[in-house]
Short mmCIF file of C-alpha atoms in Angstrom, two decimals:
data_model
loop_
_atom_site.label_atom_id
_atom_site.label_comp_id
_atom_site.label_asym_id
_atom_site.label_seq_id
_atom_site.Cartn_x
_atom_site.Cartn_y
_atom_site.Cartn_z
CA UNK A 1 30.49 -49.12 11.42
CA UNK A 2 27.32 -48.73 13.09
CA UNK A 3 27.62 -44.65 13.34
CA UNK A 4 28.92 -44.73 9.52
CA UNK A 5 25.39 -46.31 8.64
CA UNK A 6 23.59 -44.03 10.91
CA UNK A 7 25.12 -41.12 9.63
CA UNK A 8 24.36 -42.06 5.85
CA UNK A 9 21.02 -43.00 6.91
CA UNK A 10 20.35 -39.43 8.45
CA UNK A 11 21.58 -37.85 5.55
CA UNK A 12 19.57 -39.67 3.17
CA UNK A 13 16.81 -38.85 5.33
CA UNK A 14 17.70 -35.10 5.44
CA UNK A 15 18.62 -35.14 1.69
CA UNK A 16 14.73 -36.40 1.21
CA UNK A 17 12.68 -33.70 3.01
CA UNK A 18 15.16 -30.90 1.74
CA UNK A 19 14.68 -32.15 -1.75
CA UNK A 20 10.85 -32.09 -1.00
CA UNK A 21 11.22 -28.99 0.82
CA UNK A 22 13.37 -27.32 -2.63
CA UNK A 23 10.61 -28.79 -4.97
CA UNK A 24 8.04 -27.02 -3.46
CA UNK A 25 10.09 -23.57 -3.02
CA UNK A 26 10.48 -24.20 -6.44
CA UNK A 27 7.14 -25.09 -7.22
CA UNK A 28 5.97 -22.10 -5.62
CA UNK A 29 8.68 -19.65 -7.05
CA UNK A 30 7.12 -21.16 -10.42
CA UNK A 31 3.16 -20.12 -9.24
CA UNK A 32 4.79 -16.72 -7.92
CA UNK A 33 6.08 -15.91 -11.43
CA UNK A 34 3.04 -17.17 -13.09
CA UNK A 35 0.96 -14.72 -10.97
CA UNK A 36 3.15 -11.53 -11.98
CA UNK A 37 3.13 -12.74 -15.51
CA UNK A 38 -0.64 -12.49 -15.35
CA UNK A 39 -0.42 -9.24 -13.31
CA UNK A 40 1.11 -7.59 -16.45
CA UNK A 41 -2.55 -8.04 -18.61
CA UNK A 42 -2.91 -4.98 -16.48
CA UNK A 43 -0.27 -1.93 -15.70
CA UNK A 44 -2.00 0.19 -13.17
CA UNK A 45 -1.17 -1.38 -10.35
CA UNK A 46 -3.36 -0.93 -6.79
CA UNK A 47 -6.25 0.92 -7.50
CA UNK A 48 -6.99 2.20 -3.73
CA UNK A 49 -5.93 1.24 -0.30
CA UNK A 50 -2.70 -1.73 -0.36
CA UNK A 51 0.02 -2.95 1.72
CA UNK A 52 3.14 -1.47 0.99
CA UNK A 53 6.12 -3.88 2.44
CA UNK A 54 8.96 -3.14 3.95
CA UNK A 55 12.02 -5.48 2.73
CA UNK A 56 14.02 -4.71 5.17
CA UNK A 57 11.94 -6.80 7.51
CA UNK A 58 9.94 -8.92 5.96
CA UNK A 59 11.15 -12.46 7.04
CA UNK A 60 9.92 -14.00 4.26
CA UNK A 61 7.09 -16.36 5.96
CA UNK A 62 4.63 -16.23 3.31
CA UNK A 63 1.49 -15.36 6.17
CA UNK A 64 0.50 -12.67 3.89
CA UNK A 65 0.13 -14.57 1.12
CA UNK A 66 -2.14 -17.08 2.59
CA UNK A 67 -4.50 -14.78 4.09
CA UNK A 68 -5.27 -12.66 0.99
CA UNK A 69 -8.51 -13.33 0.49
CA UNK A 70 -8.59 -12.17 -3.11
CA UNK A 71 -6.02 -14.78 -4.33
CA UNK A 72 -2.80 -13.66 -5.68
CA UNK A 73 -2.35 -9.87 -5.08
CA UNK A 74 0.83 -10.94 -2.89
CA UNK A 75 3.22 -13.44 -3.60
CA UNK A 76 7.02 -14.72 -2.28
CA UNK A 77 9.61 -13.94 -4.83
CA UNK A 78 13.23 -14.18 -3.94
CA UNK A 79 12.24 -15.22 -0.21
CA UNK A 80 10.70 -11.68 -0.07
CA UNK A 81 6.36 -10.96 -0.17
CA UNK A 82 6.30 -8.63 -2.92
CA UNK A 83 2.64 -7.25 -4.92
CA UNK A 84 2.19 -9.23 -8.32
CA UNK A 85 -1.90 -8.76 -9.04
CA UNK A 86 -2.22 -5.44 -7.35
CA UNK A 87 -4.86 -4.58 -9.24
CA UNK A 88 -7.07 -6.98 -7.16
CA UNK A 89 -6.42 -5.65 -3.55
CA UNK A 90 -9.47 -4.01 -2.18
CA UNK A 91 -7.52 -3.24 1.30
CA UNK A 92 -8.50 -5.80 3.71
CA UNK A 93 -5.59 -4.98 5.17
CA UNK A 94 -5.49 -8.53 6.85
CA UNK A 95 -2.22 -8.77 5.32
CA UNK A 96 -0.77 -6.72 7.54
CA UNK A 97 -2.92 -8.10 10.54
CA UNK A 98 -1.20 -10.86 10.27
CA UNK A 99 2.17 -10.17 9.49
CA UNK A 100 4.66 -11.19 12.73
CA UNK A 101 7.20 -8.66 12.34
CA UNK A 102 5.35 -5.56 11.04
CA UNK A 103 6.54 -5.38 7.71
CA UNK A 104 3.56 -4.27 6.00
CA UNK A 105 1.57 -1.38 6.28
CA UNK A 106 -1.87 -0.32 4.83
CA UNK A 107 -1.31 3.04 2.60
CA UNK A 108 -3.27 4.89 -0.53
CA UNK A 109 -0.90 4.65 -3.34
CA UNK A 110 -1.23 3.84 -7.10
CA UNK A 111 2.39 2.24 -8.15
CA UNK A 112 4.35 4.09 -11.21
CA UNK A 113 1.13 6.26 -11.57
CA UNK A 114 -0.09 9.79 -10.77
CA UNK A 115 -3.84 10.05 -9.20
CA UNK A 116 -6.42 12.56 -10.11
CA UNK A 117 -7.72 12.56 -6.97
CA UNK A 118 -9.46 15.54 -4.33
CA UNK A 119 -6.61 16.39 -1.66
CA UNK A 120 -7.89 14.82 1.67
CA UNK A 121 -6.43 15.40 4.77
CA UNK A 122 -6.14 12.07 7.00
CA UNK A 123 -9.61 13.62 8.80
CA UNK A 124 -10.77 13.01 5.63
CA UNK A 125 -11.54 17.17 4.84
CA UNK A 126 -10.97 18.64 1.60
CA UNK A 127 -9.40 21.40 0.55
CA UNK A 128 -12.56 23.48 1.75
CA UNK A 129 -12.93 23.43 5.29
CA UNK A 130 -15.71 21.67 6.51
CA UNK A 131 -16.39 19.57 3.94
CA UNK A 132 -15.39 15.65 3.54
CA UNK A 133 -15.15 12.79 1.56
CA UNK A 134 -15.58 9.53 2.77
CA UNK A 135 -15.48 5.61 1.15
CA UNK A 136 -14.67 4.47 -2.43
CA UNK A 137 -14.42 8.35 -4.11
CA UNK A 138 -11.48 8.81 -1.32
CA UNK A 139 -9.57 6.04 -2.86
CA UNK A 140 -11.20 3.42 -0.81
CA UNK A 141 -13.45 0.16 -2.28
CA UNK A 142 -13.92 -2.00 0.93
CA UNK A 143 -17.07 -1.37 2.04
CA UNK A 144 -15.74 -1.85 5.72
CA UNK A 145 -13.65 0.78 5.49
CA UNK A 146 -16.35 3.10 3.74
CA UNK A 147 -18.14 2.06 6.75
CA UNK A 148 -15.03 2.92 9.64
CA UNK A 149 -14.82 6.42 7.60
CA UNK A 150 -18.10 7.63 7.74
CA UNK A 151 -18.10 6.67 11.54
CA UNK A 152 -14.72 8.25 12.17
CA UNK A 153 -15.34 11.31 10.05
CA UNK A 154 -18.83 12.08 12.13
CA UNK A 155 -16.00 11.71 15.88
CA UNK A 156 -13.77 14.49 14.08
CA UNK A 157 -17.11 16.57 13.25
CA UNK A 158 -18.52 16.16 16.91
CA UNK A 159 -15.21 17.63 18.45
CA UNK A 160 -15.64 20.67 16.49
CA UNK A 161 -18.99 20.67 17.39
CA UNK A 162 -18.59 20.65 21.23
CA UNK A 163 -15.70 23.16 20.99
CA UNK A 164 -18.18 25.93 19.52
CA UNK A 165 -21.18 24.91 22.04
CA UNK A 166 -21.66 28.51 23.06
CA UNK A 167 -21.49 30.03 19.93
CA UNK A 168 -25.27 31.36 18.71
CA UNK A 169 -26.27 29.29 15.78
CA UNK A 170 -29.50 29.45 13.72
CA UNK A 171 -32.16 26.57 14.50
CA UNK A 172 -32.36 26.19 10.21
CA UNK A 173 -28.40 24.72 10.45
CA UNK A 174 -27.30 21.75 10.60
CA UNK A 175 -24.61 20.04 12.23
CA UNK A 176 -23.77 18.25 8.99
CA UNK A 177 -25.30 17.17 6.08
CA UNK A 178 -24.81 13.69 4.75
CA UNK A 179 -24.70 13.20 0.64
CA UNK A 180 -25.17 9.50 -0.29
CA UNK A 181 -26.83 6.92 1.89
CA UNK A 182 -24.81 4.20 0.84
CA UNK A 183 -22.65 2.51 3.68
CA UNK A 184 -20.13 5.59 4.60
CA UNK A 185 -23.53 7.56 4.50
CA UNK A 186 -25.18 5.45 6.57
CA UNK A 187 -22.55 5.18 9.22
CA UNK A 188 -22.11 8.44 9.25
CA UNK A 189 -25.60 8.96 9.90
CA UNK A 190 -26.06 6.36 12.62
CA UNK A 191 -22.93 8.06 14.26
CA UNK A 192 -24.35 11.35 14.10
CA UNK A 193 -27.41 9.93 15.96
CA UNK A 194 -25.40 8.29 18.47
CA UNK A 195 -23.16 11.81 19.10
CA UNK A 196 -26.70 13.74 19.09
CA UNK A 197 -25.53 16.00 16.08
CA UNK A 198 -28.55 17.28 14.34
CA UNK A 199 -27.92 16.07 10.66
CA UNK A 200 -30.11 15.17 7.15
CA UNK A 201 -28.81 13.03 4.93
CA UNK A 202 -30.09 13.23 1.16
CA UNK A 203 -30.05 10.59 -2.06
CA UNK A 204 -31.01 10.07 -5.08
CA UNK A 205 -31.64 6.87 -5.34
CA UNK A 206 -32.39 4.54 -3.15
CA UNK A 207 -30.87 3.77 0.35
CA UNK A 208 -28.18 1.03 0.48
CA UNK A 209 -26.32 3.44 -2.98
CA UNK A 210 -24.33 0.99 -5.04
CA UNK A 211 -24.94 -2.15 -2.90
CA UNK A 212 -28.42 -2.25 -3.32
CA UNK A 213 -27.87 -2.23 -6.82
CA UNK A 214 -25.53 -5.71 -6.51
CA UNK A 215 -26.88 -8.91 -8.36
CA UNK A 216 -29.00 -11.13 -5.82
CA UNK A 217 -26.79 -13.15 -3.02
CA UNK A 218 -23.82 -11.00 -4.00
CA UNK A 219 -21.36 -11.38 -1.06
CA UNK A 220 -20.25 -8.03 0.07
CA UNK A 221 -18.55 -8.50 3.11
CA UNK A 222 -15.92 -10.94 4.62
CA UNK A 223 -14.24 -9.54 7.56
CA UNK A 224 -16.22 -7.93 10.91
CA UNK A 225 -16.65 -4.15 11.08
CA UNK A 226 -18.28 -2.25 13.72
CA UNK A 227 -21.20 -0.33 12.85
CA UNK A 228 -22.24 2.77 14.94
CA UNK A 229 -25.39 2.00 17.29
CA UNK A 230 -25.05 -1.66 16.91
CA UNK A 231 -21.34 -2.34 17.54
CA UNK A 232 -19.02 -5.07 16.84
CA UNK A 233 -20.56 -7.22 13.70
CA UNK A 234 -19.01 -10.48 13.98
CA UNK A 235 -19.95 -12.13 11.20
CA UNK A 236 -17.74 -12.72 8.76
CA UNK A 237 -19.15 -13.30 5.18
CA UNK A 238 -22.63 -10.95 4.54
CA UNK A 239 -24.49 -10.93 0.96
CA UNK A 240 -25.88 -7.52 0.00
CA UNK A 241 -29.58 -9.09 1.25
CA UNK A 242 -28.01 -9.71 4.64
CA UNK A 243 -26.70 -6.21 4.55
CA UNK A 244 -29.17 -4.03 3.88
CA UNK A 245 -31.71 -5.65 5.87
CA UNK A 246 -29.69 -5.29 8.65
CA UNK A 247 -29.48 -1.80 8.15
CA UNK A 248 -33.15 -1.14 7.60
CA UNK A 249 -33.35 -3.23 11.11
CA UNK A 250 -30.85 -0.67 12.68
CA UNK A 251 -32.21 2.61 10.97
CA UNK A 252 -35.83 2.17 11.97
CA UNK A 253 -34.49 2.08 15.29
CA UNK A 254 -32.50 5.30 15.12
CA UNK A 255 -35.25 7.24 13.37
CA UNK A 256 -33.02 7.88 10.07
CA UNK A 257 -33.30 11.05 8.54
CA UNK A 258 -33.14 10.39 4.78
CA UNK A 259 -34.53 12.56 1.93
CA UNK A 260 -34.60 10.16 -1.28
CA UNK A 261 -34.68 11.27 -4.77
CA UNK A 262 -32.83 14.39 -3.97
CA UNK A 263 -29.84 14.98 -6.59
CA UNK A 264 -27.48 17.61 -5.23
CA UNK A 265 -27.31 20.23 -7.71
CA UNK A 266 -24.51 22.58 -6.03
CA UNK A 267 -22.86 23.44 -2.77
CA UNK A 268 -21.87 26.52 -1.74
CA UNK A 269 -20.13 28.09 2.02
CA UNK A 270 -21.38 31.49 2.82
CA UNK A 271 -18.89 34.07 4.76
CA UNK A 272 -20.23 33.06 7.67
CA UNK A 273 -18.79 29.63 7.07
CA UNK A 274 -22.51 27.82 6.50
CA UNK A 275 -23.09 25.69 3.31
CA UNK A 276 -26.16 26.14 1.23
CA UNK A 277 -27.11 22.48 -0.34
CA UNK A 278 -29.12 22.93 -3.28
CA UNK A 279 -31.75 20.31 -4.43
CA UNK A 280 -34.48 20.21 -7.41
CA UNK A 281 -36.52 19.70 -4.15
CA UNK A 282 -35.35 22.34 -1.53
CA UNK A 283 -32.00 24.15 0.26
CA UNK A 284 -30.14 22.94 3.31
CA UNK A 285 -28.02 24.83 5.57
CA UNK A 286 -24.91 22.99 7.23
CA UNK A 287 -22.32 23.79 9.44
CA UNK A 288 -20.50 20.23 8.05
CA UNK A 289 -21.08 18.32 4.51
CA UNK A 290 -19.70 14.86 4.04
CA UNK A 291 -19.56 13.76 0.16
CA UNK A 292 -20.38 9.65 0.57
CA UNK A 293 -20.93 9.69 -3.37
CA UNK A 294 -19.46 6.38 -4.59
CA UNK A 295 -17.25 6.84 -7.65
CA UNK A 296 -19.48 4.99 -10.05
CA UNK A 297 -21.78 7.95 -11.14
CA UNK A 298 -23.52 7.21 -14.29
CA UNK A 299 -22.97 4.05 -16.20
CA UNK A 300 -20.39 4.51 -18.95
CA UNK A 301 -21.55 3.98 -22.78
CA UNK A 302 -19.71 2.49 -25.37
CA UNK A 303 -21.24 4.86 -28.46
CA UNK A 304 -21.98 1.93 -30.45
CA UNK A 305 -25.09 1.89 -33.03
CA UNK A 306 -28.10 0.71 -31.60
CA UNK A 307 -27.23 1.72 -27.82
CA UNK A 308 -30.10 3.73 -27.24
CA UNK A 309 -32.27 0.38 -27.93
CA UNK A 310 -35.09 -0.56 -24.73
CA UNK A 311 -33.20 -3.90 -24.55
CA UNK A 312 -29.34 -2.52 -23.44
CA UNK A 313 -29.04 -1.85 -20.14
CA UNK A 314 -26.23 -1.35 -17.71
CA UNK A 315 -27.61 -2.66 -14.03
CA UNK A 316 -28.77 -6.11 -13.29
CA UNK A 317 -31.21 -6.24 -10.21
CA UNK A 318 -32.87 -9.54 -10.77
CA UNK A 319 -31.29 -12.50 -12.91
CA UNK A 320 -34.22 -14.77 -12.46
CA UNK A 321 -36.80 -12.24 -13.88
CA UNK A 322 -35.03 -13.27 -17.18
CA UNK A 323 -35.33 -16.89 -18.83
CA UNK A 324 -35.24 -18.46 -22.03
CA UNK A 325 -33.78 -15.77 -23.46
CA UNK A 326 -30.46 -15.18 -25.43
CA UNK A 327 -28.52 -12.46 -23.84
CA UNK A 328 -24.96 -10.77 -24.24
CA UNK A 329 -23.10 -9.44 -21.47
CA UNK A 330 -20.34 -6.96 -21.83
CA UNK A 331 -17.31 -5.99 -20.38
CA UNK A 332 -14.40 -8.41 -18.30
CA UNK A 333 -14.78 -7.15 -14.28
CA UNK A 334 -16.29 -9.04 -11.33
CA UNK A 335 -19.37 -7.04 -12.24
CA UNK A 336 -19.65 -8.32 -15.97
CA UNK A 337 -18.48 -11.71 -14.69
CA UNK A 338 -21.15 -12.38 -11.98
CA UNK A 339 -24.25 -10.86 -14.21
CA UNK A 340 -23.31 -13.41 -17.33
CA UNK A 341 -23.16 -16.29 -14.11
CA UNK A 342 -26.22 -15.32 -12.67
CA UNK A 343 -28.20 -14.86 -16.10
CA UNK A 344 -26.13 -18.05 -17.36
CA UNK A 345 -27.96 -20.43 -14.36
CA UNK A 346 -31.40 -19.11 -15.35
CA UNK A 347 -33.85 -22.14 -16.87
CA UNK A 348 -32.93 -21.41 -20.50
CA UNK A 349 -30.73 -18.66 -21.20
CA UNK A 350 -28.27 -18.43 -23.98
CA UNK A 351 -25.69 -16.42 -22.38
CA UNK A 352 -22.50 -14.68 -24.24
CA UNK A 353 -19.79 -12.77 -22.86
CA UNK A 354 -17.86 -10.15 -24.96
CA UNK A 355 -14.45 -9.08 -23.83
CA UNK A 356 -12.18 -7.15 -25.53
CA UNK A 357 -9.10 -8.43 -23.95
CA UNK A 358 -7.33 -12.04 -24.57
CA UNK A 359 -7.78 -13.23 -20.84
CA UNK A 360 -9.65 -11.63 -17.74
CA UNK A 361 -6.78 -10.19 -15.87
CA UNK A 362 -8.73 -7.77 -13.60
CA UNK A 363 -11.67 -10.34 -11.62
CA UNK A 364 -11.50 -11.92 -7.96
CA UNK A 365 -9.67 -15.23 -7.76
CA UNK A 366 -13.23 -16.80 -6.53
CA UNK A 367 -14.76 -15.28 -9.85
CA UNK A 368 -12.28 -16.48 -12.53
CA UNK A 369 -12.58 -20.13 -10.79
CA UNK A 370 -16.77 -20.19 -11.05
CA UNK A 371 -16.60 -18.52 -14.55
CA UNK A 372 -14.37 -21.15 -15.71
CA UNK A 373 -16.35 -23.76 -13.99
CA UNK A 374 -19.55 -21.79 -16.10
CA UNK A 375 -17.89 -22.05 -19.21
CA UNK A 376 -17.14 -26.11 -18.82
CA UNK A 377 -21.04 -26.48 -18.16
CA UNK A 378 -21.96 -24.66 -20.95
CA UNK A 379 -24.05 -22.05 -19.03
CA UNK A 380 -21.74 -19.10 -20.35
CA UNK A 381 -20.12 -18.62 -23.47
CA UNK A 382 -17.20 -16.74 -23.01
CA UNK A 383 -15.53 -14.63 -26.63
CA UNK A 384 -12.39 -12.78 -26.17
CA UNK A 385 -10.66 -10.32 -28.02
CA UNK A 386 -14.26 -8.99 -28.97
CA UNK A 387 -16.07 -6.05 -28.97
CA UNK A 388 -19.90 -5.29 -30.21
CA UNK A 389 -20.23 -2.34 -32.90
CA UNK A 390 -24.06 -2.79 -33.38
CA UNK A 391 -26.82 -3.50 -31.39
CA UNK A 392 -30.09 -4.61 -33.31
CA UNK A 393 -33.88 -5.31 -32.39
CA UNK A 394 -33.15 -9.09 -32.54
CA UNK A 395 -29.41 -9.54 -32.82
CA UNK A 396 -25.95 -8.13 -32.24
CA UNK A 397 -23.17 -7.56 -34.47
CA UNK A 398 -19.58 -8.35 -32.84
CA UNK A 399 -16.22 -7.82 -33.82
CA UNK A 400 -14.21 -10.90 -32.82
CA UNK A 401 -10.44 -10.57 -33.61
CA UNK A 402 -11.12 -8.46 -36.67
CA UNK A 403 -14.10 -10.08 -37.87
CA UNK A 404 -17.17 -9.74 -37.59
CA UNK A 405 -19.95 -11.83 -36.38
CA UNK A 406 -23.80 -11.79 -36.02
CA UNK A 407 -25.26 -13.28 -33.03
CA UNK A 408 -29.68 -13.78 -32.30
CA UNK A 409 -30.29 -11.53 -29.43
CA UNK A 410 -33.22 -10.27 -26.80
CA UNK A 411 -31.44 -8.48 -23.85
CA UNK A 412 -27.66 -6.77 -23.76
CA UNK A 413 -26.32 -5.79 -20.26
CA UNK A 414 -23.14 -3.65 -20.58
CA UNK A 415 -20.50 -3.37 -17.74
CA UNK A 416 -17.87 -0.64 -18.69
CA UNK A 417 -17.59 1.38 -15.38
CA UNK A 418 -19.15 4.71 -14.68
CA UNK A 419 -18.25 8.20 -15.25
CA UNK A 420 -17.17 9.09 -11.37
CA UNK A 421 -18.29 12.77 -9.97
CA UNK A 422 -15.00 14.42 -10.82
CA UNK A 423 -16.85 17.28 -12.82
CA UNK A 424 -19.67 18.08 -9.94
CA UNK A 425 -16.42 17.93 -7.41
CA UNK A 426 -14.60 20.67 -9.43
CA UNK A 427 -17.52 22.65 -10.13
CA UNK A 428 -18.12 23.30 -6.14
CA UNK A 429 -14.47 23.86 -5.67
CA UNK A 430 -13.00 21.05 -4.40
CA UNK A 431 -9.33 21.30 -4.78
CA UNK A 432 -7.58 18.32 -6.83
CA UNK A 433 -4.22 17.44 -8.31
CA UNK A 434 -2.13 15.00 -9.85
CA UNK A 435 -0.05 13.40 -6.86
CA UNK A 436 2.64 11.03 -6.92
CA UNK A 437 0.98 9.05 -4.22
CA UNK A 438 3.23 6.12 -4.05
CA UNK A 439 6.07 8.18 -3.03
CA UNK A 440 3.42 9.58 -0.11
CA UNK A 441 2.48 6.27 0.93
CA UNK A 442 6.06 4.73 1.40
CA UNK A 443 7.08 7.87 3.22
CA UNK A 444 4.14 7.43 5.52
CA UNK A 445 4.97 4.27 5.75
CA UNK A 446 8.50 4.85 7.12
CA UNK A 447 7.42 7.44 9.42
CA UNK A 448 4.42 5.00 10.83
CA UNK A 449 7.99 2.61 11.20
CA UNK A 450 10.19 5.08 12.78
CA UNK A 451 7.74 5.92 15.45
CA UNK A 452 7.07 2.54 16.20
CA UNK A 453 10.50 1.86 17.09
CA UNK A 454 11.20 4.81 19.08
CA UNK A 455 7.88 3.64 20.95
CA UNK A 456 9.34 0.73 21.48
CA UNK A 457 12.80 1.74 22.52
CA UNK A 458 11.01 4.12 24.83
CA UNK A 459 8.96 1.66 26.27
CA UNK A 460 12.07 -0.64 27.43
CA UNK A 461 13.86 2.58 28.38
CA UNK A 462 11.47 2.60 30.95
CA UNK A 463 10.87 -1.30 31.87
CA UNK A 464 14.68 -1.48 32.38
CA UNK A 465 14.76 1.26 34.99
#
């Protein structure tokens, strides 16, 4: 009798936590769908650099999807991690860090989609010889990995270097020439220092590229990255302050070699295999070029009447030079997002955001929590499904839903992207092409897997003689 009433108490016991255990399954299942559901208000998929994962061994323990920092780009789905907000993965690549069995692996696809994109070897060279790209205009958006590229592209330029020491070469060349001072331009450049490569590196704006153009406080980094001439940089969350005075620290130190205001005009190689670098300013001779560019390029405008007005503008610098104003902010990415926050916290500002879609479906998880938190306080005033079709000395005209609405106005920041290099990149010959890119990544990854193993069987070949 006794062991009757122990066994029915163990299995209500058991029934309890597996019924607790279902109902969160469930629960999460439910958050899972909820996520791809939401990942549909956009169809491109990854824009750059993502994990691609292997069924066949993922075991299903949902460490990837904790660790995302950018909420839910990964999520569990019939006991599988699958991508459901792809769109959102900027290729931290601590997914696959901390994955137990190996089943995912960083690669640069874009799902269901072909990419535009110059061919790049895994050196990083383009289809002219001698010349690379490195960071975001590669595919890439993390600025860590902008920052491991222009280091690792400057090691690949140094071999060649050392293997034509003897060879005569004019004192007027350089070992390479850096485009961009942003950070794959800057770690390039500290590299270059550290290898003792004679190198210039030239801007047009100012040094730091599109970080120093970031709202105040923005946080830009939150994983370590080593930076050449400094090392190992442990910490792990850095706001674009942080960063570039850090770097101003390091490059006064390495005596950097930057030409500002410079716009490169046009590249060409001689037949003796030497570029010619053509500025407003001057011509540069290079054995090496690396393009660190950025993929913004020029802010994109929306045509609308009124555009050309002093008060639209399409870079916020400083939100607390502006108070006590009434200001509209378009557009529905983390950029758009953080300049109506920062503006909307200002002592007085009337802040509106204008998005033409029904729900942000492209911002950072942290982002569409504080602008929701925004709108509760009243500091922004969020109106979807709108767009503005005139811009006026003291007002705006938008169309909300099919109607139209006038709105008092002093300032209008717009946040539609920018027009990315492609043009100058064709013009000095770069070689591009669409390129089913997912079916390259997954095949990379599977190779990257196959080797492993054989590795691995190797390796206990050995141990076990």
């Amino acid at each position: 009798m006794d062991t009757l009433i122990a066994f029915v108490v163990a299995v209500l016991v058991i029934g309890f936590f597996m019924r607790s255990y279902l109902t969160k399954q469930k629960k999460i299942e439910q958050l899972a769908l909820e996520a791809a559901e939401k990942g549909k208000l956009r169809s491109d998929g990854p824009q750059s650099q993502h994990p691609h994962i292997d069924a066949n061994y993922c075991i299903g323990c949902a460490a990837c999807t904790m660790v995302c920092p950018e909420g839910d780009v990964l999520a569990m789905l019939g006991g599988k991690a699958v991508i459901v907000n792809g769109y959102k993965c900027i290729g931290h690549s601590l997914c696959a860090e901390v994955c137990p069995v190996g089943a995912i692996t960083m690669v640069l696809a874009h799902p269901s989609m072909g990419g535009d994109m110059p061919y790049l070897t895994p050196e990083f060279e383009t289809s002219i010889k001698n010349m690379y790209i490195v960071g975001e205009l590669g595919g890439l958006a993390l600025i860590k990995n902008a920052i491991n590229q222009g280091r690792d592209c400057i090691d690949n330029i140094a071999k060649k270097a050392a293997a034509r020491s003897g060879a005569p070469r004019s004192q007027d060349v350089y070992d390479v020439l850096i485009v961009g001072a942003g950070p794959a331009g800057i770690s390039a450049a500290l590299r270059a220092t550290e290898k003792k490569l004679s190198y210039i590196t030239i801007d047009e704006g100012e040094m730091g590229g599109t970080v120093a153009k970031y709202p105040r406080q923005k946080l830009v980094m939150t994983s370590p990255v080593e930076f050449p001439m400094h090392g190992k940089f442990k910490k792990t969350e850095l706001s674009k302050e942080e960063l570039i005075a850090f770097w101003q620290k390091v490059l006064q130190r390495a005596d950097f070699k930057l030409r500002q205001g410079e716009k490169v005009e046009d590249i060409k190689k001689g037949e003796d295999g030497i570029f010619t670098v053509t500025t407003p300013k001057a011509q540069y001779r290079a054995q090496a070029v690396i393009l660190a560019l950025g993929k913004s390029g020029s802010p994109r405008k929306l045509g609308v009447k009124g555009e050309e007005l002093p008060k639209v503008m399409y870079r916020l610098i400083e939100a607390d030079h502006y108070i006590n104003k009434k200001i509209l902010v378009v557009g529905g990415g983390d950029s758009a997002v953080e300049a109506a926050m920062g503006l909307g916290h200002q002592v007085g500002n009337q802040v509106t955001l204008s998005y033409r879609q029904e729900a942000f479906g492209r911002i950072k998880e942290r982002n569409a929590q504080r602008i929701q938190e925004s709108m509760r306080k009243g500091k922004v005033k969020v109106v979807l499904k709108s767009v503005p079709v005139e811009f006026k000395e003291q007002s705006v005209i938008l169309d909300v839903n099919g109607k139209r609405e006038e709105i008092p106005n002093e300032f209008v920041w717009i946040f539609a992207g920018g027009e990315p290099p492609t043009a100058f990149l064709k013009k000095i010959g770069i070689g591009f092409g669409n390129q089913d890119l997912t079916s390259t990544g997954s095949k990379e990854a599977k190779e990257a897997k196959a080797a492993k193993l054989t590795n691995q069987a190797n390796q206990e070949a050995l141990s076990n003689r």
